[in-house]
Coordinates of N, CA and C in Angstrom, one line a residue:
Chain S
X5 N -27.7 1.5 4.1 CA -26.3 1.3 4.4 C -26.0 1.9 5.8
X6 N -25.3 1.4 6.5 CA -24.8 1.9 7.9 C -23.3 2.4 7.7
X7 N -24.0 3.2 8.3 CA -22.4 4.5 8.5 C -21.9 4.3 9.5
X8 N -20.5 4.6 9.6 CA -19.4 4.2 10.8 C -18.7 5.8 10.9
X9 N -18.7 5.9 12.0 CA -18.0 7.6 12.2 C -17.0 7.5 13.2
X10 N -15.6 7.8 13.1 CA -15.1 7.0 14.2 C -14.4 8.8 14.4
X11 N -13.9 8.6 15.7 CA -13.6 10.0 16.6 C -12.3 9.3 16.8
X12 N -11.4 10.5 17.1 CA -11.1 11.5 16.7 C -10.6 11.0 15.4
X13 N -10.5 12.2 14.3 CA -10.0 11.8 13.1 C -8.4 11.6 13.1
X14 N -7.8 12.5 13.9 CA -6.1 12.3 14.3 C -6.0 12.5 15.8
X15 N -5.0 11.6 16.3 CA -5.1 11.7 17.9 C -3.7 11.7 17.7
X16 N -2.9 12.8 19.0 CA -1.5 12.8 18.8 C -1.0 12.4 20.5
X17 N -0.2 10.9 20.1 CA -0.1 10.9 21.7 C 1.7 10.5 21.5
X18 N 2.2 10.1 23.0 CA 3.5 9.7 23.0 C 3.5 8.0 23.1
X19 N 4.6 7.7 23.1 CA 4.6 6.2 23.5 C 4.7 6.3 25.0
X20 N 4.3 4.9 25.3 CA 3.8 4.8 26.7 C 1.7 5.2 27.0
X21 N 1.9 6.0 26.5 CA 0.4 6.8 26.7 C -0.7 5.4 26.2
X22 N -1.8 6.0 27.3 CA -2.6 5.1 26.2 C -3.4 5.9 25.5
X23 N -4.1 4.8 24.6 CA -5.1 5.4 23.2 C -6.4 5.3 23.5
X24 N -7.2 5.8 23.3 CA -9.1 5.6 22.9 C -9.4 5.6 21.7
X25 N -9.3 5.0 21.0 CA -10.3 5.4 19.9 C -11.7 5.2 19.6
X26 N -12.7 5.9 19.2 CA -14.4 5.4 18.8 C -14.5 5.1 18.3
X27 N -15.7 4.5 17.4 CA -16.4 4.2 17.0 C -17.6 4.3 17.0
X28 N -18.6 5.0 16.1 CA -20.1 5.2 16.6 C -20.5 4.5 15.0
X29 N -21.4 3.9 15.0 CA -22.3 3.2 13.9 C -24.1 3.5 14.0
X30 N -24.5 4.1 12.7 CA -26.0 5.1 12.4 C -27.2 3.8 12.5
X31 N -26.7 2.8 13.2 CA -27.8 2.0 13.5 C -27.1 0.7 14.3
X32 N -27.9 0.0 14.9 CA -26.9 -0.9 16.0 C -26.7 -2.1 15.1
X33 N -25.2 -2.6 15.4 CA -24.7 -3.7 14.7 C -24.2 -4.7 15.8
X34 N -25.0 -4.9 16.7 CA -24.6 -5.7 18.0 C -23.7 -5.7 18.5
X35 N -22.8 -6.5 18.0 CA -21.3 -6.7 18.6 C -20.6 -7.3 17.1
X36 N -21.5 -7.1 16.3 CA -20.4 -7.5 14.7 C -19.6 -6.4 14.2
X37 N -18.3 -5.4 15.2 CA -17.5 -5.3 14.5 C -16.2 -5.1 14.6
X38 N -15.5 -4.8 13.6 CA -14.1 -5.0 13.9 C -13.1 -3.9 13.7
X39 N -11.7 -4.0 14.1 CA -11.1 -3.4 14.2 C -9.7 -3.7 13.5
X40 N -9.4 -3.1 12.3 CA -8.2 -3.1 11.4 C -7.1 -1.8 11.7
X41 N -5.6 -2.4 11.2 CA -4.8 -1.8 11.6 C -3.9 -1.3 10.3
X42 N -3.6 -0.1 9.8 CA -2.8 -0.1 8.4 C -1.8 0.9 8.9
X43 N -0.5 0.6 8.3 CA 0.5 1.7 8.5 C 0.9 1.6 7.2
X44 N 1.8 2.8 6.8 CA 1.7 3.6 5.8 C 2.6 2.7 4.6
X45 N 1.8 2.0 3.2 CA 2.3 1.6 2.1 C 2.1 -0.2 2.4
X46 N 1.3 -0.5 3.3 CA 0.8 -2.1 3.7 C -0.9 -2.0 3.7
X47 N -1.0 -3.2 3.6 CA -2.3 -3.5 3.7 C -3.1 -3.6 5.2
X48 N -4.4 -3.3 5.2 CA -4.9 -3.0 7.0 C -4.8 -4.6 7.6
X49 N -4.6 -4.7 8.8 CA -4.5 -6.5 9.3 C -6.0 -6.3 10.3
X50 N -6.3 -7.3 10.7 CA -7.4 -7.4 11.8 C -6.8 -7.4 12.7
X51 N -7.4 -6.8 13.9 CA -6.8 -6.4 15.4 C -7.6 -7.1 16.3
X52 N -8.9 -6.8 15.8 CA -10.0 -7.3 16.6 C -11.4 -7.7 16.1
X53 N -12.0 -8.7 16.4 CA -13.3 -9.0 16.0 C -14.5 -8.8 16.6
X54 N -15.5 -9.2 16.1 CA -16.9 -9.1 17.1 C -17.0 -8.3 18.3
X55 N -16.3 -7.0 18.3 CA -16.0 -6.4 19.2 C -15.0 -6.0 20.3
X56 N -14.8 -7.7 20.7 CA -14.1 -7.6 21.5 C -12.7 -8.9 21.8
X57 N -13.1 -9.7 20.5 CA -12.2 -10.8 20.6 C -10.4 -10.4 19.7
X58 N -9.5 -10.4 20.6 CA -8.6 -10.3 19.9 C -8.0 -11.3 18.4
X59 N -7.6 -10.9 17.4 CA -7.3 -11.8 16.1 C -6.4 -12.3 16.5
X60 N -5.9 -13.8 15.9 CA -4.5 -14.3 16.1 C -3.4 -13.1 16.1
X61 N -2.4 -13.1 17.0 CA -1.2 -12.1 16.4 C -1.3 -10.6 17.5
X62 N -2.3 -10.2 17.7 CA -2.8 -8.8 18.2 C -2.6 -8.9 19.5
X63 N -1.4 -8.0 20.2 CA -0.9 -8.1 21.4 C -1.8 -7.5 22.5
X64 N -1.9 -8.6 23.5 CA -2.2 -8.0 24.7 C -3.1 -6.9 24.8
X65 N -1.6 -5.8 24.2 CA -2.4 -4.1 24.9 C -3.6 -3.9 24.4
X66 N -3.5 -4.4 22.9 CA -5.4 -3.7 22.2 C -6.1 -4.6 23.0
X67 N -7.4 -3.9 23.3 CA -8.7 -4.2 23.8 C -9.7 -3.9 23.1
X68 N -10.6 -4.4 22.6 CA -11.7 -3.9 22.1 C -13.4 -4.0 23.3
X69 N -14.6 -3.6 23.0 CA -15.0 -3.3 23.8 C -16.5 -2.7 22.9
X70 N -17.6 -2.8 23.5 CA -18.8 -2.1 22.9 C -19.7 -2.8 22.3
X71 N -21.4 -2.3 22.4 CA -22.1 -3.1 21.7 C -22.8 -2.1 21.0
X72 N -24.0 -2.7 20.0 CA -25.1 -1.6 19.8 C -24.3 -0.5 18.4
X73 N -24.3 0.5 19.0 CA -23.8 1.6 18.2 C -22.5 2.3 18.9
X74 N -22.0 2.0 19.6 CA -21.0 2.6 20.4 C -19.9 1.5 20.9
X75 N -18.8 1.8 19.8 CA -17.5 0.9 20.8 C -16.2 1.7 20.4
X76 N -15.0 1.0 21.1 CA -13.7 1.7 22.0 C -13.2 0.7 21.2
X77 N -11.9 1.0 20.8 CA -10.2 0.0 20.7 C -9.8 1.0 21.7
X78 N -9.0 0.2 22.7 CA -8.2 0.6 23.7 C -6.3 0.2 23.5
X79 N -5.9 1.2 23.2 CA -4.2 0.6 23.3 C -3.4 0.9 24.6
X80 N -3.3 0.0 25.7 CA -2.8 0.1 27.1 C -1.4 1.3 27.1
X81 N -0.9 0.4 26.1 CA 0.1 1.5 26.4 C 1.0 1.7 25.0
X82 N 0.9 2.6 23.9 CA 1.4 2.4 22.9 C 3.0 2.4 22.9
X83 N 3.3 1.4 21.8 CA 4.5 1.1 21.2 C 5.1 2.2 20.2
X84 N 6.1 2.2 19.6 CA 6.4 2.8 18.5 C 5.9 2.1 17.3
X85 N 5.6 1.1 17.2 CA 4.7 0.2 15.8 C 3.9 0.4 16.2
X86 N 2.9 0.9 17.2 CA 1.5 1.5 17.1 C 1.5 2.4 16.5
X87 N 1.4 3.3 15.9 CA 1.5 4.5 15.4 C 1.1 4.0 13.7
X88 N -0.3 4.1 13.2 CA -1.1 3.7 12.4 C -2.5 4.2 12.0
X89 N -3.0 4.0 11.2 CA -4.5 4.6 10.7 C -5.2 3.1 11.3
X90 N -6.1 3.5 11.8 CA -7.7 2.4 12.5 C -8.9 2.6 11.7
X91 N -9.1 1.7 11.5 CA -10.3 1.7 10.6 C -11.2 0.6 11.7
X92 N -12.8 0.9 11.8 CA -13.6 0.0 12.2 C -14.6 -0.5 10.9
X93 N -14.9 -2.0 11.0 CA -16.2 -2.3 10.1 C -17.3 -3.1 10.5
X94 N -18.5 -2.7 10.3 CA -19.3 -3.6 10.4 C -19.4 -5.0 9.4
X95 N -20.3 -6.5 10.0 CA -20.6 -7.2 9.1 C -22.1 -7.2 9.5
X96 N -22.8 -6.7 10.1 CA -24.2 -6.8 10.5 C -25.1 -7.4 9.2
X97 N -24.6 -7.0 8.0 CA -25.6 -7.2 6.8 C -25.0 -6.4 5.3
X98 N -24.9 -6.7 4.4 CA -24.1 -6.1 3.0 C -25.1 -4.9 3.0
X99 N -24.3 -3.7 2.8 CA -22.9 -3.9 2.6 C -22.0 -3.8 3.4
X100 N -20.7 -4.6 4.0 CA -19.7 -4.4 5.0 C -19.3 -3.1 5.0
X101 N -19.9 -1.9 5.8 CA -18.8 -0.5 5.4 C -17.8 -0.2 6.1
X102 N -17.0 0.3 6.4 CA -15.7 0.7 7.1 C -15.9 2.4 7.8
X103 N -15.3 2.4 8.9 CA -15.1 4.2 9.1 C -14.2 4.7 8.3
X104 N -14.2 6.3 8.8 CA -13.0 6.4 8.0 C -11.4 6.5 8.2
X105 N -11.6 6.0 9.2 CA -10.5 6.0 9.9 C -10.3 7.0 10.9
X106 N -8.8 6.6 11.9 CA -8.5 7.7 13.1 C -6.8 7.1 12.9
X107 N -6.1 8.5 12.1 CA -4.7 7.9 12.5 C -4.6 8.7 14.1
X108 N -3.5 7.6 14.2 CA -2.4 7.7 15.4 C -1.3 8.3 15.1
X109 N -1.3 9.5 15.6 CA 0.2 10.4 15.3 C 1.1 10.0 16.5
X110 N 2.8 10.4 16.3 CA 3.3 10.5 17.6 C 4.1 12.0 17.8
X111 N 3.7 12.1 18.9 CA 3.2 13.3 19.3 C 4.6 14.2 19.6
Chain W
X13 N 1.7 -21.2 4.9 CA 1.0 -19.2 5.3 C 0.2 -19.1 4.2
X14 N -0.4 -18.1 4.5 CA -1.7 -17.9 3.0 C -1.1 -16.9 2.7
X15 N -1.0 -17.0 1.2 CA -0.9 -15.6 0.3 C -1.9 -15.8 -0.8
X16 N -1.9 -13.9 -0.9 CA -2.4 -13.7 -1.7 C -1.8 -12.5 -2.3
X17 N -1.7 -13.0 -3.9 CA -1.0 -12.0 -4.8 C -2.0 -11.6 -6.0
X18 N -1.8 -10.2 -5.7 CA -3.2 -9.7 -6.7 C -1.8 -9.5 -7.8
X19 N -2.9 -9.0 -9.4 CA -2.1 -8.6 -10.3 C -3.8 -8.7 -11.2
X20 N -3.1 -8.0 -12.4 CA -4.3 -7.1 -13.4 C -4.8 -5.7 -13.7
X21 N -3.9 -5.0 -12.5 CA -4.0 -3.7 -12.5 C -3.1 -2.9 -13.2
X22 N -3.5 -1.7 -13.3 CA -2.7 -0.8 -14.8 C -3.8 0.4 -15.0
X23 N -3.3 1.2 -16.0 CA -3.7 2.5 -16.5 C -5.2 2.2 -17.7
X24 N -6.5 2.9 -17.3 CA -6.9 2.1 -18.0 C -8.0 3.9 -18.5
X25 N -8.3 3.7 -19.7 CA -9.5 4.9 -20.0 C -10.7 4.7 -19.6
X26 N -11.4 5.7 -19.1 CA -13.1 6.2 -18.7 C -13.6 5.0 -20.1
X27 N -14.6 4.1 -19.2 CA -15.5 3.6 -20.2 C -14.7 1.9 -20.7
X28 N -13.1 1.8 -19.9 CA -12.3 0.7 -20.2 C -13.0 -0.6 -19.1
X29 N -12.4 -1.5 -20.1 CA -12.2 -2.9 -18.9 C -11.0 -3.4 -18.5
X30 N -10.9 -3.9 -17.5 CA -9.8 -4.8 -16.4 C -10.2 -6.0 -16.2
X31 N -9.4 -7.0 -16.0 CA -9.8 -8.0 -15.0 C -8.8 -8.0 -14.2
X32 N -9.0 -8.1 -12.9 CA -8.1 -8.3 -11.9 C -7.9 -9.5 -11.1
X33 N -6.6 -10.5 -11.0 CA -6.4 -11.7 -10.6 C -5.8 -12.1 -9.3
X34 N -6.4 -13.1 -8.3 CA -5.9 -13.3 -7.1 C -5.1 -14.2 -7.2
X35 N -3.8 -14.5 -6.9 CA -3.5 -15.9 -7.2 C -3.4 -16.6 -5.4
X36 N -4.2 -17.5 -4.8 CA -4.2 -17.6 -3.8 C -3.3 -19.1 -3.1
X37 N -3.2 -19.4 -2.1 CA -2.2 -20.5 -1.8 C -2.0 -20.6 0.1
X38 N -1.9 -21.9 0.2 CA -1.1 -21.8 1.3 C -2.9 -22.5 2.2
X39 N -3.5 -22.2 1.6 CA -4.6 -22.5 2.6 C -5.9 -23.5 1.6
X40 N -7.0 -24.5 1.9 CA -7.8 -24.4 0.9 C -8.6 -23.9 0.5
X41 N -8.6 -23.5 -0.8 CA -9.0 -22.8 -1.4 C -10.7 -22.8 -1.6
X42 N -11.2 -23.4 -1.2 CA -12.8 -23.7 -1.7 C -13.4 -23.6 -0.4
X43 N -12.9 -23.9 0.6 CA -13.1 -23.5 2.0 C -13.3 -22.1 2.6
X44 N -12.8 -21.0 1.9 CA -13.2 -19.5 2.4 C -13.8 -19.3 1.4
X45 N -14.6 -18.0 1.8 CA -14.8 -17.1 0.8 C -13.9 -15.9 0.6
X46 N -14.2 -15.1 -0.4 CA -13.1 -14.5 -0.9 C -14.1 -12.6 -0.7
X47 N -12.7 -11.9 -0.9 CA -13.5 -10.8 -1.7 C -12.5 -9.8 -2.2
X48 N -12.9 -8.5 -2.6 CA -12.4 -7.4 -2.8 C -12.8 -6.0 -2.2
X49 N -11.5 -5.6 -1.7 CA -11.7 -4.0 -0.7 C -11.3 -3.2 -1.6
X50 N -11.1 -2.0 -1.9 CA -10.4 -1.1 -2.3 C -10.1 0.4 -1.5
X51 N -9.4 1.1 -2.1 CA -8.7 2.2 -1.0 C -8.4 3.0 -2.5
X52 N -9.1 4.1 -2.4 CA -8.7 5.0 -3.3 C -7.5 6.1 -2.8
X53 N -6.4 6.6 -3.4 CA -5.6 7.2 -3.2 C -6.0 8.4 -1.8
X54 N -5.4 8.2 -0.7 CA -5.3 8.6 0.6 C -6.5 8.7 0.8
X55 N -7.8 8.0 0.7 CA -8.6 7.9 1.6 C -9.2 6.4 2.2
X56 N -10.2 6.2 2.4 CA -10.6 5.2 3.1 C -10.5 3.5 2.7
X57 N -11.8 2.5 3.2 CA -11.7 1.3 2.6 C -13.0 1.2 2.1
X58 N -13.3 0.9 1.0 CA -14.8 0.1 0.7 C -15.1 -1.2 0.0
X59 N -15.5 -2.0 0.5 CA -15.8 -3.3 0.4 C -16.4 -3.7 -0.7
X60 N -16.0 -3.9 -1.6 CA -16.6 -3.8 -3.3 C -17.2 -4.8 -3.6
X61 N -16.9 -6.4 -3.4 CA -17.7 -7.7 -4.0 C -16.7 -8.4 -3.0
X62 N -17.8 -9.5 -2.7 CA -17.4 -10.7 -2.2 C -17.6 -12.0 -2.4
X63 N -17.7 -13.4 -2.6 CA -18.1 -14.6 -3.1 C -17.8 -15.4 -1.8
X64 N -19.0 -16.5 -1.7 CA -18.5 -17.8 -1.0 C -18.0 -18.9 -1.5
X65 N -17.0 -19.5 -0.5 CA -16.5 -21.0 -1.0 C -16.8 -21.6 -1.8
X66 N -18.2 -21.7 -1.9 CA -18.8 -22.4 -2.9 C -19.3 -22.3 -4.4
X67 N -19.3 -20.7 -4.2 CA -19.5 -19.7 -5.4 C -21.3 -19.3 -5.3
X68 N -21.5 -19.7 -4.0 CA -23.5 -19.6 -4.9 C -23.9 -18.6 -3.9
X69 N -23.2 -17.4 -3.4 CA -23.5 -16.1 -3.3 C -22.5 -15.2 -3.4
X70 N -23.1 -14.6 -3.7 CA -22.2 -13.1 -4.1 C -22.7 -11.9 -3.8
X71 N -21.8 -11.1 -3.1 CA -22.6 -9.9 -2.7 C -21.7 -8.4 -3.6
X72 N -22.2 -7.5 -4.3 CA -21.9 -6.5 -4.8 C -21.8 -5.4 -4.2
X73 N -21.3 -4.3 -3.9 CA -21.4 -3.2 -3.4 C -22.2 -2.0 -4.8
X74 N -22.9 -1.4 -4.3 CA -24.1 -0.4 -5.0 C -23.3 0.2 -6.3
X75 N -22.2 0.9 -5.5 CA -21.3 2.2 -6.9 C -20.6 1.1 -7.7
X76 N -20.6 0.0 -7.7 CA -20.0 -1.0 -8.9 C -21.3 -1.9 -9.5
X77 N -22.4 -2.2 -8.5 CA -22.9 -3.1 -9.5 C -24.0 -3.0 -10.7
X78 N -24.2 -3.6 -11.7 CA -23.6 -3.7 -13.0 C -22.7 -3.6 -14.1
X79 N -21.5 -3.4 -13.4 CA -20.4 -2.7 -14.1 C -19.2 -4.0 -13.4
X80 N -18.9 -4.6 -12.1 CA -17.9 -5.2 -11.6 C -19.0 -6.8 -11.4
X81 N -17.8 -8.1 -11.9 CA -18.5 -9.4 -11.4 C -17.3 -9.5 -10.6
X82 N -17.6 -10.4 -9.5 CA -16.8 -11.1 -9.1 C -16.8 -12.6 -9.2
X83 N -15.6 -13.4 -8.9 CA -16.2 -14.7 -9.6 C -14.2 -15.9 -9.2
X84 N -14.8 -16.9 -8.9 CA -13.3 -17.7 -8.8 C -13.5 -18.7 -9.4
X85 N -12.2 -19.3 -9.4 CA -11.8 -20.6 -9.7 C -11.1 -21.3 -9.0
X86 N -11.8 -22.7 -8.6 CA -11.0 -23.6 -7.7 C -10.1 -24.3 -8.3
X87 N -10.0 -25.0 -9.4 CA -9.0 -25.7 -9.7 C -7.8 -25.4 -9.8
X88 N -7.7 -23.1 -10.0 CA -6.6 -23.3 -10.1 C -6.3 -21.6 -8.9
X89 N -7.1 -21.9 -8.3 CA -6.9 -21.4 -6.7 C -7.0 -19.9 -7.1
X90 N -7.7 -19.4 -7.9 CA -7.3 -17.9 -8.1 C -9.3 -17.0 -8.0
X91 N -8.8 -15.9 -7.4 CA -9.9 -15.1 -7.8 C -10.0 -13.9 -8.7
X92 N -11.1 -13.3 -9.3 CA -11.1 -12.4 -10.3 C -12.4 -11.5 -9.8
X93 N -11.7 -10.2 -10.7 CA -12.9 -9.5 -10.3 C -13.1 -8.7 -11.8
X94 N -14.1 -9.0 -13.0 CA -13.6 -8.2 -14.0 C -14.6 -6.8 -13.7
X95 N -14.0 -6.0 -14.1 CA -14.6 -4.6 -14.7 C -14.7 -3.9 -15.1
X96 N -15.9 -3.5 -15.7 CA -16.6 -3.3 -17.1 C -16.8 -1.4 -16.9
X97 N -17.2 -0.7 -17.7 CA -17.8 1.0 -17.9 C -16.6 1.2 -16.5
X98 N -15.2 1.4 -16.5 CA -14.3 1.9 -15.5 C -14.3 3.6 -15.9
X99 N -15.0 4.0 -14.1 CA -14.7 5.3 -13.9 C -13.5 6.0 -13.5
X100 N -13.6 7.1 -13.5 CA -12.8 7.8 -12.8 C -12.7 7.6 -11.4
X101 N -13.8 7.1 -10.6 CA -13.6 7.2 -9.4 C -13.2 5.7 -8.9
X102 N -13.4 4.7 -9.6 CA -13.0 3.9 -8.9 C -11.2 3.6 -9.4
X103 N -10.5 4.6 -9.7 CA -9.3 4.5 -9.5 C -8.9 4.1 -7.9
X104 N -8.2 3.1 -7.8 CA -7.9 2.9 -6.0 C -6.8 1.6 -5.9
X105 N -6.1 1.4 -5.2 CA -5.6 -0.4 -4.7 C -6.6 -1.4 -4.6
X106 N -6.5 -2.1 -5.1 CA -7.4 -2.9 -5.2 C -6.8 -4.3 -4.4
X107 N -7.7 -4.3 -3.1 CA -6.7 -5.4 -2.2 C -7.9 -7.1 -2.6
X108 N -6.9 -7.7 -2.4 CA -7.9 -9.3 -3.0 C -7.7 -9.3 -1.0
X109 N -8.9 -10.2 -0.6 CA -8.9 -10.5 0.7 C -9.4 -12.0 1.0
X110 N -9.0 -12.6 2.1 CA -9.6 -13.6 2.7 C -10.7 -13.7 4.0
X111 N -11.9 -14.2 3.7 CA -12.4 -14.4 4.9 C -12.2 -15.4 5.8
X112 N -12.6 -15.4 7.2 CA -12.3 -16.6 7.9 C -13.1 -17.5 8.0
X113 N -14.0 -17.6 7.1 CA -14.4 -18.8 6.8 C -15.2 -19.4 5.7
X114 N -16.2 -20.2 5.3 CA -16.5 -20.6 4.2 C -17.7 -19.5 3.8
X115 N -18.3 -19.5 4.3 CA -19.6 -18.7 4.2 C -19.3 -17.0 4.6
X116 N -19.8 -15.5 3.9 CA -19.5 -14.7 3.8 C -19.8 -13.9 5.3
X117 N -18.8 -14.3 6.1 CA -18.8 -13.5 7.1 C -18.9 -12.2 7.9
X118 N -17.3 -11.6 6.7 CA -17.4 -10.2 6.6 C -16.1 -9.9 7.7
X119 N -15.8 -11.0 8.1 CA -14.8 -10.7 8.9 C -13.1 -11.2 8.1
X120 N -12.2 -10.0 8.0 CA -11.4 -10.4 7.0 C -9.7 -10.6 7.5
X121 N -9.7 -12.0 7.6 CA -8.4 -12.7 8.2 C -7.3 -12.2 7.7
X122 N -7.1 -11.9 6.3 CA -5.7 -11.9 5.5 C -6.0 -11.4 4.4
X123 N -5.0 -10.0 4.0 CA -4.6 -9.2 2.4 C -4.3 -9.9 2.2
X124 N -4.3 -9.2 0.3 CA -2.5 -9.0 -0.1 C -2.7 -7.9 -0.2
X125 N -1.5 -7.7 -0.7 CA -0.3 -6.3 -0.9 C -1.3 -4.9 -1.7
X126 N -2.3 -5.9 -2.3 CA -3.1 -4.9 -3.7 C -2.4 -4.5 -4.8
X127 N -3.7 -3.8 -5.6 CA -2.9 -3.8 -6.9 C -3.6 -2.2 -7.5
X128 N -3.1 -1.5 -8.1 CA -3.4 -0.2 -8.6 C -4.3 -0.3 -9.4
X129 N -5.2 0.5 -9.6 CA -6.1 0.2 -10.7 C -6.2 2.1 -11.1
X130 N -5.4 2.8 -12.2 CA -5.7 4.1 -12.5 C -6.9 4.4 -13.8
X131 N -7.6 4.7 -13.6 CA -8.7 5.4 -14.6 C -8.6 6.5 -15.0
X132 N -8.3 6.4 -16.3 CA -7.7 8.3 -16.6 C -7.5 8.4 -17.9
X133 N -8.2 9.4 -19.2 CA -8.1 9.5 -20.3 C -6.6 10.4 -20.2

């Protein structure tokens, strides 16, 4: 099974600021993965795929980015609806696992 | 729009069974594959069983299998997941999901809302 470790576990920023969040995965998953979005009492949406492809819907600011074992969601410049838990997952091969997330506090 | 409305979840004892039901719409149905995430009370996601379009793979996740099937029906657009020997630990939301496409991708276009599933004498 491949583990997903994502940094920081809580990041506290303001609006306007931008975001980094990681992602590291315990073996390379090329560019198979993604990036979900959950705020609190809804279900997570897709943000980003295969790395770096934005989903229908996912504005502008997110970026995604990274291959191998090492990738970035980048938020240019957070909103007040940004402010959410990130989850990354692989699909490299079953089983799909997820990080454990990095909420987004505001600061 | 696609929806998907889970339901089958409820209070159930160590050693009980569930079946849990997707009712899905809005998109066709035989054309994705389907699956099930779950999220135990404030922590993470794990990707529990998945099926394709077609129904002639299925993938299980380790801490459920022999104990959870997954399994659909096209004629009347719904997916299920029953299961069997319910622990304690797999108390969680149980979200029904869509993939983006026929074959089991892994990449997951569209929830629903989920449904509670509590395990507890």
């Amino acid at each position: 099974e491949i583990v997903l470790t994502q940094s920081p576990a809580t990041l506290s920023l303001s609006p306007g600021e931008g975001a980094t969040l990681s992602c590291r995965t315990s073996q390379s998953v090329a560019s198979f993965l993604a990036w979900y979005q959950q705020k609190p009492g809804q279900a997570p949406r897709l943000l980003i795929y295969d790395a770096s492809n934005r989903a229908t819907g996912t504005p502008a600011r997110f970026s995604g980015s990274g291959s191998g074992t090492d990738f970035t969601l980048t938020i240019s410049s957070l909103e007040p609806e940004d402010f959410a838990v990130y989850y990354c997952q692989h699909r490299t091969r079953w089983p799909y696992t997820f990080g454990q997330g990095t909420s987004l506090e505001i600061k | 729009e696609v929806q998907l409305l889970e339901s089958g979840g409820g209070l159930v004892q160590p050693g009980g069974s569930l079946t849990l039901s997707c009712a899905a719409s809005g998109f066709t149905f035989n054309k994705y594959a389907m699956g099930w995430v779950r999220q135990a009370p404030g922590q993470g996601l794990e990707w529990v069983s998945a099926i394709s379009g077609r129904s002639d793979i299925t993938f299980t996740a380790d801490s459920v299998k022999g104990r959870f099937i997954i399994s659909r029906d096209t004629s009347k657009t719904t997916l299920y997941l029953q299961m069997d020997s319910l622990r304690t630990e797999d108390t969680a939301i149980y979200y029904c999901v869509r993939d983006w496409r026929g074959g089991i991708t892994g990449i997951i276009s569209d929830w629903g809302q989920g449904t509670l599933v509590t395990v507890s004498s």
